[in-house]
Each structure stands twice: as structure tokens, then as C-alpha cells.
Amino acid sequence: MGSKVSSIPSQSGIPWLFLELEIQLNGPQCCGCGVWAVTPCVAHKEHVGIYHVDDFFLCRSCPCLTCSDTVSVCATRSLPTCTSTCSASRAAPRTRTTTRDGEEAGAEETSVPEEGSPAPPAEPPAPVPEPKPEKPKEEPPSCPLSLAVEEVSENSFTLTWKAPEQMGRASLDGYVVEICKDGSSDWKAVNQEPFLSTRYTIPNLSSGDKIHVRVMAVSASGTSVPATLEQPVLIREILQLPKIRMPRHLRETYIRRVGDAVNIMIPFQGKPQPEVSWSKGGQPLDTSRINIRNTARDTIFYIRQAQRGDSGKYELTVHINGAEDKATLDIQVVEPPGPPQNLKLVDVWGFNVALEWTPPADNGNSEIKGYRVQKSDKKSGKWFTVLERCTRTSCTISDLIIGNTYSFRVFSENICGLSNSAAVASGVAYIEKTKTTYQPEKIPQRDMMEPPKFTQPLTDRTTTRGYSTHLFCSVRGFPQPKIIWLKNQMEIREDPKYIALIDQGVCSLEIRKPGPFDGGVYTCKAVNPLGEASVDCRLDVKVPK
């Protein structure tokens, strides 16, 4: 009966031997694939058992023929071992096996049961130990983002990039920049230690070289995949046309006062270094008054103390190899204006005065914005502003006081302010009193005669013995009526117990400390030439118990 031998190396280096044996075992049969494996015992280095393998996975197991211990086979084709330590004192006959090359595997024999004897019972296989989970490795940071060239010069260039999206568990140590010349594979780091900035300038390069660049993020967990520029960087000076960047506030007229300093900085750009020139009216500048200082990026125009003669338009020109850019700086140096001229008091009428004048001879190198008109009363001698920013050269002043004498003066005003002096009118304005005639108002005559008439009658009263009391009533009539008081129809004459008064038509009678005898009917009678009238009331005096 033929046999077929195959070998698959294991992790330990000992070959697996697969024998296709046409045998029939006692007990359960295999699944019928026909492939059986003879595996060695680790302790004896012998073929000690026959196992059925289906696609290298254990189908069944048999005990070790030398130590009678069950041999376990790992499904991942690792080296099988006995479940217990084999005893070397167990002697048994040996069997020979054939290796892949047909040589004898050894003279060792294995003990086999006699024919007809029952096979020893198979022990259950030992449980396969679960592999310990490996500790996950920390991932390095991801690739830096947006790598780009910011600027290139004749011997250097500047790179910029963004931080990677994934930093990893460990904090980022920095970045490493490497360069390689075009056509070479020799990458060299340009920085000795990692740095955290996302901008880096690579210096000391040769003009005309093509340089490949890559940037890597570095952390304790490792180095990221490099970010590489798609195209090499050509080291050469990039020509840039000249351009003057005039500040916004200098695009209009630049105004300064006489005596102020003028200090102006105007930036420009261009490569290579441009040439800068200034002129005024096509002529070079007067360097005794104007100082010019140029740098690689701007030019400075400076005057220590400005004068009105420094006003004008200055031309700035920037040249690079025939290309140029021009700009104009308009400077205006101003001072306060002179006073108005020919101030006249034109007319005075009623409470009003009319004034006229002409503009000043010197406007202070600036437009006249208006005039300020003031008046002064001769009595107080103080000046008061009547009009501000009067844009005309004439005005009318109203609401002056009759009988006062006024003087007037006018200031001119420009962007610097009022003139240092004012124009004063030569004459004064006297506000005269107007002649008027009083006409009394004619009032028609009216007959005021009226007989007496009581507008408020007497009212009954009750009082207590010993407490003074008053009786009141009101009467009108013209001529003023005579008032007569009566008690029980008897006239009250000069009695100190009674006090009679009349004021603005109100009549009153005071009864001092009345007693029971003072009770009764009291009458007030009013008499004048046109007639008479009377009113009555009753007075009761109570005696307290």
C-alpha cells in the first residue's frame, strides 16, 4: 500500500509530516478526507500519535504512544505538546517512520498494542489556552496639511503648513523638514531638532537648484507620513514689478500748520531692490529743508519745521530695470488768515444795524470758511458774539436796546481757526428813542348806583352760655349802605357786649359771653339813599347742666 509524504514547517521549525495512509482505525472514523497527521511529542521528539487534520484544523486526537498522555494540536498549526510531562522511564518498543526524503526518522520504537488487544481509551483533549490580547500600539500622528511655498528668493525659500488632524495619544514633539535635490534620492534633514512652528525658512541654497521638500510630524509614538510638495522648488529670485502702496490718508491733500513737523512713510514693493527718487515740479528736492530716507520696503519724507513755501505736489517714482510706478503727494502748509478789510457800518434803523466788509488780503493758504461778528455795548465794554461762520461779507444785527451805543468787529476763519486780529468798524451805532404820544383809552360812563341788597343772609345759631359767638351776613349797594343791628326789634347802640364790623360788604356782630337773656331775634338792616334791606336770624343760648 503506497504512502504519500508532505511537510509544512511549523513556528518552531520542526516539520509537520502528513501521511496519506490507507488504514482503518478501531473506533470512530474520520470525516473521510483521507489525510492523517503524525505529530511528534515535544518531550521525546518522536512520532507519537496519529491525528486527522481537515484543512490543518484538528479533527480528533490520540494519546501519546510513549507517555500515554493526550497530545493536543493547536488549530493555528503551532507545535503540539503533551498535556502532562512525559516519563522517560516508560520504555516501549519503537516504530520507524519515513521522512520527506525517505530517510529513517530514527531507530526509536514505539510501543504498540498486540493484535487482537483492545485499543486504550482515548483521553479527552486538553483545552486550548486562549491567546492573550496584544496591547494596542500607539499610532503616530497623521500627515501635516496644506504644505505650500510662501516666498522664494535667490538663496532661500519659506514653507508654510498646517498641523495634522490626528495628533495621537502622545503630544506632538514638532516637525522635521527634509530636502533633496532634483534627480537625487538622498534626503537630508535641515533642522537638527524638531520645532513646533508651522513656518520655516530654508537658507543657504544655490541659485538655479531644484529642491524637493517634505515635512513630517514627530511624536513619542512615531513619525507621520511625510507631506511632500508635488513639484520641486526652483531657487531663483522672483521678479516683482514696482508698486507704490500709498496710504489712504495721503491720497488726499495732506494739511499741516506752519511750524509743524512733516513725517511721512510710504511703503512700496518690487524685486530686485527698486530705485526711489523724489521731485517737485520736475526739479530735485531741496535737501537743506527736506530729508529723504529709503529702505528695502518704504521711503520716508521728513521736514523738521514746515513753511508755507513747502506746500505743493511732490512726485515719487520707483524704478526696476525700466519698469516704474509713480505717485503724487500733495502737501498744504497753512496758517491763520488775516482780518477782513473795509468793515463799514452801513445803516442804523430802529433796533437794527447793517454791516459790510471785504475778504482778507491773506487767507493763510487755505479757503476762508466764514466770519465771526461780535458787538460791544459802550456801558459794559464787553464783546459778545452775534454770528458764527457767516459765509457772506454782509450781515444785519437786530434786537438792539434803545438808548445804547454799540461797536462792532469781525474775524475771518479758515481751517486753522480765527484770524489773530479783527476788523473794527470805524463808527458806532446809537439806538435812539422814538417819539410817541400817549392816547388814553376812552371808557364809557356807567351808572353804579344800587340800593342795598343782601347777598348772604343771617342764619340761626345756638350757643352755650359764656362762649362768645358771631353773626355774619353780606350786603352790597352803592353808595355804601349804613348797617344797623337790632335785637328783638330794638336797635343795638353803644353796648360793650356787642362789637359790630363791616369789611368789603361783609357784616359781622360779635356777642361776647352771652347769657340766657341774650337769646332772641337779631336783625341786620342796610340803608342808603336808594333804599333799605334787612335780614333776621334767631340765637338760642343754652345753659349747661
Coordinates of C-alpha atoms in Angstrom, one line a residue:
M1 CA 0.0 0.0 0.0
G2 CA 1.6 3.3 -1.1
S3 CA 2.0 6.3 1.1
K4 CA 2.4 10.0 0.3
V5 CA 4.5 12.3 2.5
S6 CA 4.2 16.1 2.7
S7 CA 5.8 18.6 5.1
I8 CA 4.6 22.1 6.3
P9 CA 7.0 24.0 8.6
S10 CA 5.7 25.0 12.0
Q11 CA 6.6 28.1 14.1
S12 CA 9.3 26.1 15.9
G13 CA 11.0 24.9 12.8
I14 CA 10.0 21.2 13.2
P15 CA 8.3 19.9 10.0
W16 CA 4.8 18.7 10.0
L17 CA 4.5 15.2 8.4
F18 CA 1.4 14.4 6.6
L19 CA 1.0 10.7 5.7
E20 CA -1.7 9.6 3.4
L21 CA -2.2 6.2 5.0
E22 CA -4.7 3.7 3.8
I23 CA -5.5 2.3 7.2
Q24 CA -8.6 1.6 9.1
L25 CA -8.6 2.5 12.8
N26 CA -10.6 0.9 15.5
G27 CA -13.3 3.2 16.9
P28 CA -14.8 6.2 15.2
Q29 CA -13.8 7.0 11.7
C30 CA -12.7 10.4 10.4
C31 CA -14.8 12.6 8.2
G32 CA -13.4 10.8 5.1
C33 CA -11.0 13.3 3.8
G34 CA -8.2 10.7 4.0
V35 CA -5.5 13.0 5.3
W36 CA -3.8 12.0 8.6
A37 CA -1.0 13.8 10.5
V38 CA 1.7 12.1 12.5
T39 CA 2.9 14.6 15.2
P40 CA 5.9 14.4 17.4
C41 CA 5.8 14.7 21.2
V42 CA 7.8 17.7 22.4
A43 CA 9.4 15.7 25.2
H44 CA 10.5 12.7 23.1
K45 CA 11.0 14.3 19.7
E46 CA 9.2 11.2 18.3
H47 CA 6.2 10.5 16.2
V48 CA 3.8 9.5 19.0
G49 CA 0.3 9.9 17.7
I50 CA -1.8 9.9 14.6
Y51 CA -4.2 12.7 14.1
H52 CA -6.7 13.5 11.4
V53 CA -6.4 17.0 10.0
D54 CA -9.0 18.7 7.9
D55 CA -7.6 21.9 6.3
F56 CA -5.0 22.0 9.1
F57 CA -7.6 22.0 11.9
L58 CA -7.9 19.2 14.5
C59 CA -10.5 16.6 13.8
R60 CA -9.6 14.1 16.5
S61 CA -6.8 13.4 18.9
C62 CA -5.0 10.3 20.2
P63 CA -2.8 9.6 23.3
C64 CA 0.9 9.7 23.1
L65 CA 2.2 6.2 22.4
T66 CA 5.2 6.7 24.7
C67 CA 3.9 8.5 27.7
S68 CA 0.2 7.7 27.2
D69 CA -0.7 11.3 27.6
T70 CA -3.1 13.1 25.3
V71 CA -1.4 15.2 22.7
S72 CA -3.2 18.5 21.8
V73 CA -2.9 20.1 18.4
C74 CA -3.5 23.9 18.0
A75 CA -5.7 24.8 15.2
T76 CA -3.2 27.5 14.1
R77 CA -0.6 24.8 13.3
S78 CA 1.6 25.6 16.3
L79 CA 3.7 22.8 17.8
P80 CA 1.6 20.3 19.7
T81 CA 2.6 19.4 23.2
C82 CA 1.7 16.8 25.7
T83 CA -0.9 17.7 28.3
S84 CA 1.5 16.3 31.1
T85 CA 5.2 15.7 31.5
C86 CA 6.2 12.5 29.8
S87 CA 8.1 9.9 31.8
A88 CA 11.4 8.8 30.3
S89 CA 11.3 5.6 32.3
R90 CA 8.4 4.3 30.3
A91 CA 10.2 2.1 27.8
A92 CA 8.3 1.0 24.8
P93 CA 9.1 -0.5 21.5
R94 CA 9.9 1.9 18.8
T95 CA 8.4 2.2 15.3
R96 CA 10.1 3.7 12.3
T97 CA 8.6 6.5 10.2
T98 CA 9.6 7.8 6.9
T99 CA 10.5 11.4 6.4
R100 CA 10.0 13.5 3.3
D101 CA 13.4 12.4 1.9
G102 CA 12.8 8.8 2.6
E103 CA 15.3 8.5 5.3
E104 CA 14.6 6.8 8.6
A105 CA 13.5 9.2 11.2
G106 CA 15.3 7.2 13.9
A107 CA 15.7 3.8 15.5
E108 CA 13.4 4.6 18.3
E109 CA 10.5 2.3 18.7
T110 CA 7.1 3.0 20.0
S111 CA 5.1 0.5 21.9
V112 CA 2.1 -0.7 20.0
P113 CA -0.7 -3.0 21.4
E114 CA -0.7 -6.6 20.3
E115 CA -3.0 -7.7 17.6
G116 CA -6.4 -8.5 18.9
S117 CA -6.0 -6.5 22.1
P118 CA -8.4 -3.6 22.6
A119 CA -7.1 -0.1 22.0
P120 CA -6.6 2.0 25.1
P121 CA -9.3 4.5 25.6
A122 CA -8.7 8.0 24.2
E123 CA -8.4 10.7 26.8
P124 CA -10.3 14.0 26.1
P125 CA -8.1 16.7 24.6
A126 CA -6.8 19.4 26.9
P127 CA -8.5 22.8 26.3
V128 CA -6.6 25.1 24.1
P129 CA -5.4 28.2 26.0
E130 CA -6.8 31.5 24.7
P131 CA -4.1 33.8 23.4
K132 CA -3.5 36.9 25.5
P133 CA -4.7 40.1 23.7
E134 CA -1.8 42.2 22.5
K135 CA -1.5 45.7 23.8
P136 CA -2.6 48.1 21.1
K137 CA 0.3 50.1 19.7
E138 CA 0.0 53.9 19.8
E139 CA -0.5 55.3 16.4
P140 CA 1.8 58.0 15.1
P141 CA 0.4 61.5 14.1
S142 CA -1.1 61.9 10.7
C143 CA 0.4 63.8 7.8
P144 CA 0.8 67.6 8.0
L145 CA -1.7 69.5 5.9
S146 CA -1.6 72.3 3.2
L147 CA 2.2 72.3 2.6
A148 CA 3.0 75.3 0.4
V149 CA 5.8 77.7 -0.6
E150 CA 5.3 81.2 0.8
E151 CA 8.3 83.0 -0.7
V152 CA 11.3 82.2 -2.8
S153 CA 14.5 84.3 -3.0
E154 CA 17.8 83.8 -4.8
N155 CA 19.3 81.6 -2.0
S156 CA 16.3 80.5 0.2
F157 CA 12.6 79.8 0.3
T158 CA 10.0 79.7 3.0
L159 CA 7.5 76.9 3.7
T160 CA 4.1 77.0 5.5
W161 CA 1.8 74.2 6.5
K162 CA -1.0 73.3 8.9
A163 CA -1.0 70.9 11.9
P164 CA -2.1 67.3 11.3
E165 CA -5.6 66.3 12.0
Q166 CA -4.6 63.3 14.2
M167 CA -2.0 64.0 16.9
G168 CA -2.1 60.6 18.5
R169 CA -2.1 59.9 22.2
A170 CA 1.3 61.4 22.7
S171 CA 1.7 65.1 22.4
L172 CA 3.4 66.4 19.2
D173 CA 7.2 67.0 19.6
G174 CA 7.4 69.1 16.5
Y175 CA 8.2 68.9 12.8
V176 CA 11.2 67.7 10.7
V177 CA 11.9 69.3 7.3
E178 CA 13.9 67.3 4.8
I179 CA 15.1 68.4 1.4
C180 CA 16.5 66.5 -1.6
K181 CA 17.9 67.9 -4.9
D182 CA 16.1 67.1 -8.1
G183 CA 17.5 63.8 -9.6
S184 CA 18.8 62.5 -6.2
S185 CA 17.3 60.3 -3.6
D186 CA 19.4 61.5 -0.7
W187 CA 17.1 63.2 1.7
K188 CA 18.7 65.4 4.4
A189 CA 17.1 67.0 7.4
V190 CA 17.6 70.7 7.6
N191 CA 16.7 71.1 11.3
Q192 CA 18.6 69.2 14.0
E193 CA 15.8 69.2 16.5
P194 CA 12.0 69.1 15.9
F195 CA 10.3 72.5 16.1
L196 CA 6.6 73.4 16.7
S197 CA 6.3 76.4 14.3
T198 CA 4.3 75.8 11.1
R199 CA 6.5 78.1 9.1
Y200 CA 10.2 77.5 8.2
T201 CA 12.8 79.2 6.0
I202 CA 15.4 77.0 4.4
P203 CA 18.6 79.1 3.9
N204 CA 21.9 78.7 2.2
L205 CA 20.7 77.3 -1.1
S206 CA 22.3 77.7 -4.5
S207 CA 20.5 79.8 -7.2
G208 CA 19.2 77.6 -10.0
D209 CA 18.7 74.4 -8.0
K210 CA 15.5 72.4 -7.9
I211 CA 14.7 71.2 -4.4
H212 CA 12.2 68.6 -3.3
V213 CA 10.8 69.2 0.2
R214 CA 8.9 67.1 2.7
V215 CA 7.7 67.7 6.2
M216 CA 7.0 65.1 8.9
A217 CA 5.3 65.4 12.3
V218 CA 7.2 63.7 15.1
S219 CA 5.8 62.5 18.5
A220 CA 6.7 59.9 21.1
S221 CA 4.6 57.3 19.2
G222 CA 6.5 57.7 15.9
T223 CA 6.8 59.8 12.8
S224 CA 4.0 60.6 10.5
V225 CA 3.8 60.0 6.8
P226 CA 5.6 62.9 5.1
A227 CA 3.8 65.8 3.4
T228 CA 5.6 66.4 0.1
L229 CA 5.4 69.1 -2.5
E230 CA 4.3 67.8 -5.8
Q231 CA 6.8 69.9 -7.8
P232 CA 10.4 70.8 -6.9
V233 CA 11.1 74.4 -5.8
L234 CA 13.3 76.4 -8.3
I235 CA 15.7 78.6 -6.3
R236 CA 15.8 81.9 -8.1
E237 CA 14.8 85.5 -7.4
I238 CA 11.2 86.1 -8.4
L239 CA 10.9 89.4 -10.2
Q240 CA 8.1 91.6 -8.9
L241 CA 7.0 94.8 -10.7
P242 CA 7.4 98.0 -8.7
K243 CA 4.3 99.2 -7.0
I244 CA 3.8 102.2 -4.6
R245 CA 1.2 101.5 -1.8
M246 CA 0.1 105.0 -1.0
P247 CA -1.7 105.1 2.4
R248 CA -5.3 106.2 2.3
H249 CA -4.9 109.4 4.2
L250 CA -2.2 110.6 1.8
R251 CA -4.3 110.1 -1.3
E252 CA -5.9 113.5 -0.5
T253 CA -4.3 116.8 0.4
Y254 CA -2.0 116.4 3.4
I255 CA -2.5 119.6 5.6
R256 CA -0.1 120.8 8.2
R257 CA 0.3 124.1 10.1
V258 CA 3.2 126.4 9.8
G259 CA 6.0 125.2 12.2
D260 CA 4.7 121.6 12.5
A261 CA 6.9 118.7 11.5
V262 CA 6.1 116.6 8.4
N263 CA 7.0 112.9 8.8
I264 CA 5.5 110.6 6.1
M265 CA 6.3 106.9 5.4
I266 CA 5.2 105.5 2.0
P267 CA 5.6 101.7 1.5
F268 CA 6.4 100.1 -1.8
Q269 CA 7.2 96.7 -3.2
G270 CA 9.3 95.2 -6.0
K271 CA 12.1 92.7 -6.7
P272 CA 15.0 93.2 -7.1
Q273 CA 15.5 96.2 -4.9
P274 CA 13.9 99.2 -6.7
E275 CA 15.4 102.6 -7.0
V276 CA 13.5 105.5 -5.4
S277 CA 13.5 109.2 -6.5
W278 CA 11.6 112.3 -5.4
S279 CA 11.0 115.5 -7.3
K280 CA 8.9 118.7 -7.0
G281 CA 7.7 120.4 -10.2
G282 CA 10.2 118.3 -12.2
Q283 CA 13.1 119.6 -10.1
P284 CA 15.1 117.7 -7.4
L285 CA 14.2 118.4 -3.8
D286 CA 16.0 121.0 -1.6
T287 CA 17.9 118.7 0.7
S288 CA 18.6 121.6 3.1
R289 CA 15.0 121.5 4.1
I290 CA 13.7 118.1 3.1
N291 CA 15.2 114.8 4.3
I292 CA 14.6 111.5 2.4
R293 CA 15.5 108.1 3.8
N294 CA 14.9 104.9 1.8
T295 CA 14.7 101.3 3.0
A296 CA 14.1 98.0 1.2
R297 CA 10.3 98.3 1.7
D298 CA 9.5 102.1 2.2
T299 CA 10.6 105.7 1.8
I300 CA 10.4 108.4 4.5
F301 CA 9.7 112.1 3.7
Y302 CA 10.7 114.4 6.6
I303 CA 10.6 118.2 7.2
R304 CA 11.5 119.4 10.6
Q305 CA 9.6 122.7 10.6
A306 CA 7.2 123.2 7.7
Q307 CA 6.8 126.6 6.0
R308 CA 4.2 127.8 3.5
G309 CA 6.8 127.5 0.8
D310 CA 6.9 123.7 1.4
S311 CA 3.4 123.4 0.0
G312 CA 3.0 121.8 -3.4
K313 CA 2.8 118.5 -5.2
Y314 CA 5.8 116.0 -4.8
E315 CA 6.3 113.2 -7.3
L316 CA 7.6 109.8 -6.0
T317 CA 9.0 107.3 -8.6
V318 CA 10.1 103.7 -8.1
H319 CA 12.2 102.1 -10.9
I320 CA 13.2 98.5 -11.6
N321 CA 15.0 97.8 -14.9
G322 CA 12.9 100.1 -17.0
A323 CA 9.6 99.4 -15.1
E324 CA 8.4 102.2 -12.8
D325 CA 5.4 103.3 -10.7
K326 CA 4.6 106.9 -9.8
A327 CA 2.6 108.6 -7.0
T328 CA 1.9 112.2 -6.1
L329 CA 2.0 113.6 -2.6
D330 CA 0.1 116.9 -2.2
I331 CA 1.2 118.9 0.9
Q332 CA -0.5 122.1 2.1
V333 CA 1.0 124.1 4.9
V334 CA -1.5 126.6 6.3
E335 CA -1.7 129.3 9.0
P336 CA -4.5 131.6 10.4
P337 CA -5.8 134.2 7.9
G338 CA -5.6 137.9 8.1
P339 CA -8.5 140.1 9.3
P340 CA -11.3 141.2 6.9
Q341 CA -10.9 144.5 5.2
N342 CA -13.1 147.7 4.8
L343 CA -15.6 147.0 7.6
K344 CA -18.4 149.6 7.4
L345 CA -21.5 150.5 9.4
V346 CA -23.9 150.9 6.5
D347 CA -27.2 151.8 8.2
V348 CA -28.9 152.1 11.6
W349 CA -32.7 152.0 11.9
G350 CA -35.0 151.2 14.8
F351 CA -33.3 148.3 16.7
N352 CA -31.2 147.1 13.7
V353 CA -27.7 147.7 12.2
A354 CA -26.4 146.7 8.8
L355 CA -22.6 145.8 8.3
E356 CA -20.5 145.2 5.2
W357 CA -16.8 144.1 4.7
T358 CA -14.4 142.5 2.1
P359 CA -12.4 139.3 2.4
P360 CA -8.9 139.4 4.0
A361 CA -5.8 140.0 1.9
D362 CA -4.1 136.9 3.2
N363 CA -6.3 133.7 3.6
G364 CA -3.5 131.8 5.3
N365 CA -3.0 129.5 2.3
S366 CA -6.5 128.0 3.0
E367 CA -10.0 128.7 2.0
I368 CA -12.0 131.1 4.2
K369 CA -14.7 129.1 5.9
G370 CA -16.7 132.1 7.3
Y371 CA -16.6 135.2 9.5
R372 CA -17.4 135.8 13.2
V373 CA -19.3 139.0 14.0
Q374 CA -19.2 140.5 17.6
K375 CA -20.8 143.5 19.3
S376 CA -19.9 145.6 22.3
D377 CA -22.2 147.8 24.5
K378 CA -20.5 151.1 25.5
K379 CA -21.8 150.7 29.0
S380 CA -20.3 147.3 29.7
G381 CA -17.3 147.4 27.2
K382 CA -17.6 143.5 26.7
W383 CA -17.7 141.8 23.4
F384 CA -20.4 139.3 22.6
T385 CA -20.6 137.0 19.5
V386 CA -23.6 137.8 17.4
L387 CA -23.0 135.5 14.3
E388 CA -20.6 132.5 13.8
R389 CA -19.5 131.1 10.4
C390 CA -21.2 133.8 8.5
T391 CA -20.5 132.9 4.9
R392 CA -21.4 136.2 3.3
T393 CA -19.5 139.6 3.6
S394 CA -22.5 141.4 5.0
C395 CA -25.0 140.9 7.8
T396 CA -27.8 142.6 9.8
I397 CA -27.8 142.7 13.6
S398 CA -31.2 143.0 15.3
D399 CA -32.7 143.3 18.8
L400 CA -30.5 146.1 20.0
I401 CA -31.5 148.0 23.1
I402 CA -32.9 151.5 22.8
G403 CA -30.6 154.2 24.2
N404 CA -27.4 152.1 24.0
T405 CA -24.3 152.8 21.8
Y406 CA -22.7 149.8 20.1
S407 CA -19.4 149.0 18.4
F408 CA -18.8 146.1 16.0
R409 CA -15.9 143.9 14.9
V410 CA -15.4 140.9 12.5
F411 CA -12.9 138.0 12.5
S412 CA -12.1 135.8 9.5
E413 CA -11.8 132.0 9.9
N414 CA -10.1 129.2 7.9
I415 CA -9.1 125.5 8.6
C416 CA -6.6 126.7 11.3
G417 CA -9.1 128.9 13.1
L418 CA -9.8 132.6 13.6
S419 CA -7.6 135.3 12.5
N420 CA -5.2 136.7 15.0
S421 CA -6.8 140.2 14.8
A422 CA -10.2 141.6 13.9
A423 CA -11.5 144.3 11.7
V424 CA -13.3 147.0 13.8
A425 CA -16.0 149.3 12.4
S426 CA -14.9 153.0 12.5
G427 CA -18.3 154.3 13.5
V428 CA -20.7 153.4 16.4
A429 CA -24.4 152.8 16.3
Y430 CA -26.6 154.7 18.7
I431 CA -30.1 153.3 19.1
E432 CA -32.4 156.4 19.6
K433 CA -35.6 156.6 21.5
T434 CA -38.6 157.1 19.1
K435 CA -41.1 160.0 19.9
T436 CA -44.5 158.7 20.9
T437 CA -47.8 160.3 22.0
Y438 CA -49.9 158.7 24.8
Q439 CA -53.5 158.3 23.9
P440 CA -55.6 157.3 26.9
E441 CA -58.3 154.8 26.3
K442 CA -61.9 156.2 26.5
I443 CA -64.0 154.2 28.9
P444 CA -67.8 154.7 28.7
Q445 CA -69.5 156.0 31.8
R446 CA -71.6 153.6 33.8
D447 CA -74.3 154.2 36.5
M448 CA -73.0 152.4 39.6
M449 CA -75.9 153.5 41.9
E450 CA -77.6 150.5 43.5
P451 CA -79.9 150.1 46.5
P452 CA -78.8 147.8 49.4
K453 CA -79.2 144.0 48.8
F454 CA -78.1 141.2 51.0
T455 CA -76.1 138.6 49.0
Q456 CA -75.7 136.3 52.1
P457 CA -78.4 136.3 54.8
L458 CA -78.1 135.6 58.5
T459 CA -78.5 132.0 59.8
D460 CA -80.0 130.8 63.1
R461 CA -77.4 129.8 65.6
T462 CA -77.2 128.0 69.0
T463 CA -74.5 128.8 71.5
T464 CA -73.6 128.0 75.1
R465 CA -73.7 130.4 77.9
G466 CA -70.3 132.1 78.5
Y467 CA -68.9 131.3 74.9
S468 CA -68.7 134.3 72.5
T469 CA -70.4 133.9 69.2
H470 CA -70.6 135.7 65.8
L471 CA -73.4 136.5 63.4
F472 CA -72.4 137.0 59.7
C473 CA -74.1 138.3 56.5
S474 CA -73.0 140.2 53.3
V475 CA -74.6 143.1 51.6
R476 CA -73.9 145.3 48.5
G477 CA -75.1 148.6 47.3
F478 CA -73.9 152.0 46.1
P479 CA -73.4 154.4 47.8
Q480 CA -72.2 152.1 50.6
P481 CA -75.2 151.4 52.9
K482 CA -75.3 152.1 56.6
I483 CA -75.6 149.0 58.8
I484 CA -77.9 148.9 61.8
W485 CA -78.2 145.9 64.2
L486 CA -81.4 145.2 66.2
K487 CA -82.3 142.7 68.9
N488 CA -86.0 141.9 69.2
Q489 CA -86.7 145.0 67.0
M490 CA -84.7 147.2 69.3
E491 CA -81.5 148.9 67.9
I492 CA -78.3 147.9 69.5
R493 CA -76.4 151.0 70.3
E494 CA -73.0 151.5 72.1
D495 CA -73.1 148.4 74.2
P496 CA -69.7 146.9 75.1
K497 CA -71.3 143.4 75.0
Y498 CA -71.7 143.8 71.2
I499 CA -69.0 144.6 68.5
A500 CA -70.3 145.4 65.0
L501 CA -67.9 145.4 62.0
I502 CA -68.2 145.8 58.2
D503 CA -65.4 144.9 55.6
Q504 CA -65.8 144.7 51.9
G505 CA -69.5 144.3 52.3
V506 CA -69.3 141.5 55.0
C507 CA -71.2 142.4 58.1
S508 CA -70.4 140.8 61.5
L509 CA -71.8 141.1 65.0
E510 CA -69.8 139.6 68.0
I511 CA -71.8 138.8 71.1
R512 CA -69.4 138.5 74.0
K513 CA -70.0 135.8 76.6
P514 CA -73.8 135.6 76.1
G515 CA -76.2 134.6 78.8
P516 CA -79.8 133.3 78.7
F517 CA -81.0 136.9 78.4
D518 CA -79.0 137.5 75.2
G519 CA -81.1 135.0 73.2
G520 CA -83.7 136.2 70.8
V521 CA -84.2 137.5 67.2
Y522 CA -81.3 139.6 65.7
T523 CA -81.8 141.8 62.6
C524 CA -79.3 143.4 60.3
K525 CA -80.6 146.4 58.3
A526 CA -78.8 148.2 55.5
V527 CA -79.9 151.7 54.5
N528 CA -78.7 154.0 51.7
P529 CA -80.3 156.9 49.7
L530 CA -81.8 154.4 47.2
G531 CA -83.5 152.2 49.8
E532 CA -83.0 149.7 52.6
A533 CA -82.9 145.9 53.2
S534 CA -82.8 143.6 56.2
V535 CA -82.3 140.0 57.2
D536 CA -83.1 138.1 60.5
C537 CA -81.9 135.1 62.5
R538 CA -82.6 133.6 65.9
L539 CA -80.0 133.0 68.6
D540 CA -80.5 130.4 71.3
V541 CA -78.3 130.3 74.4
K542 CA -78.2 127.0 76.3
V543 CA -77.4 126.7 80.0
P544 CA -75.1 123.7 80.7
K545 CA -76.2 121.3 83.4

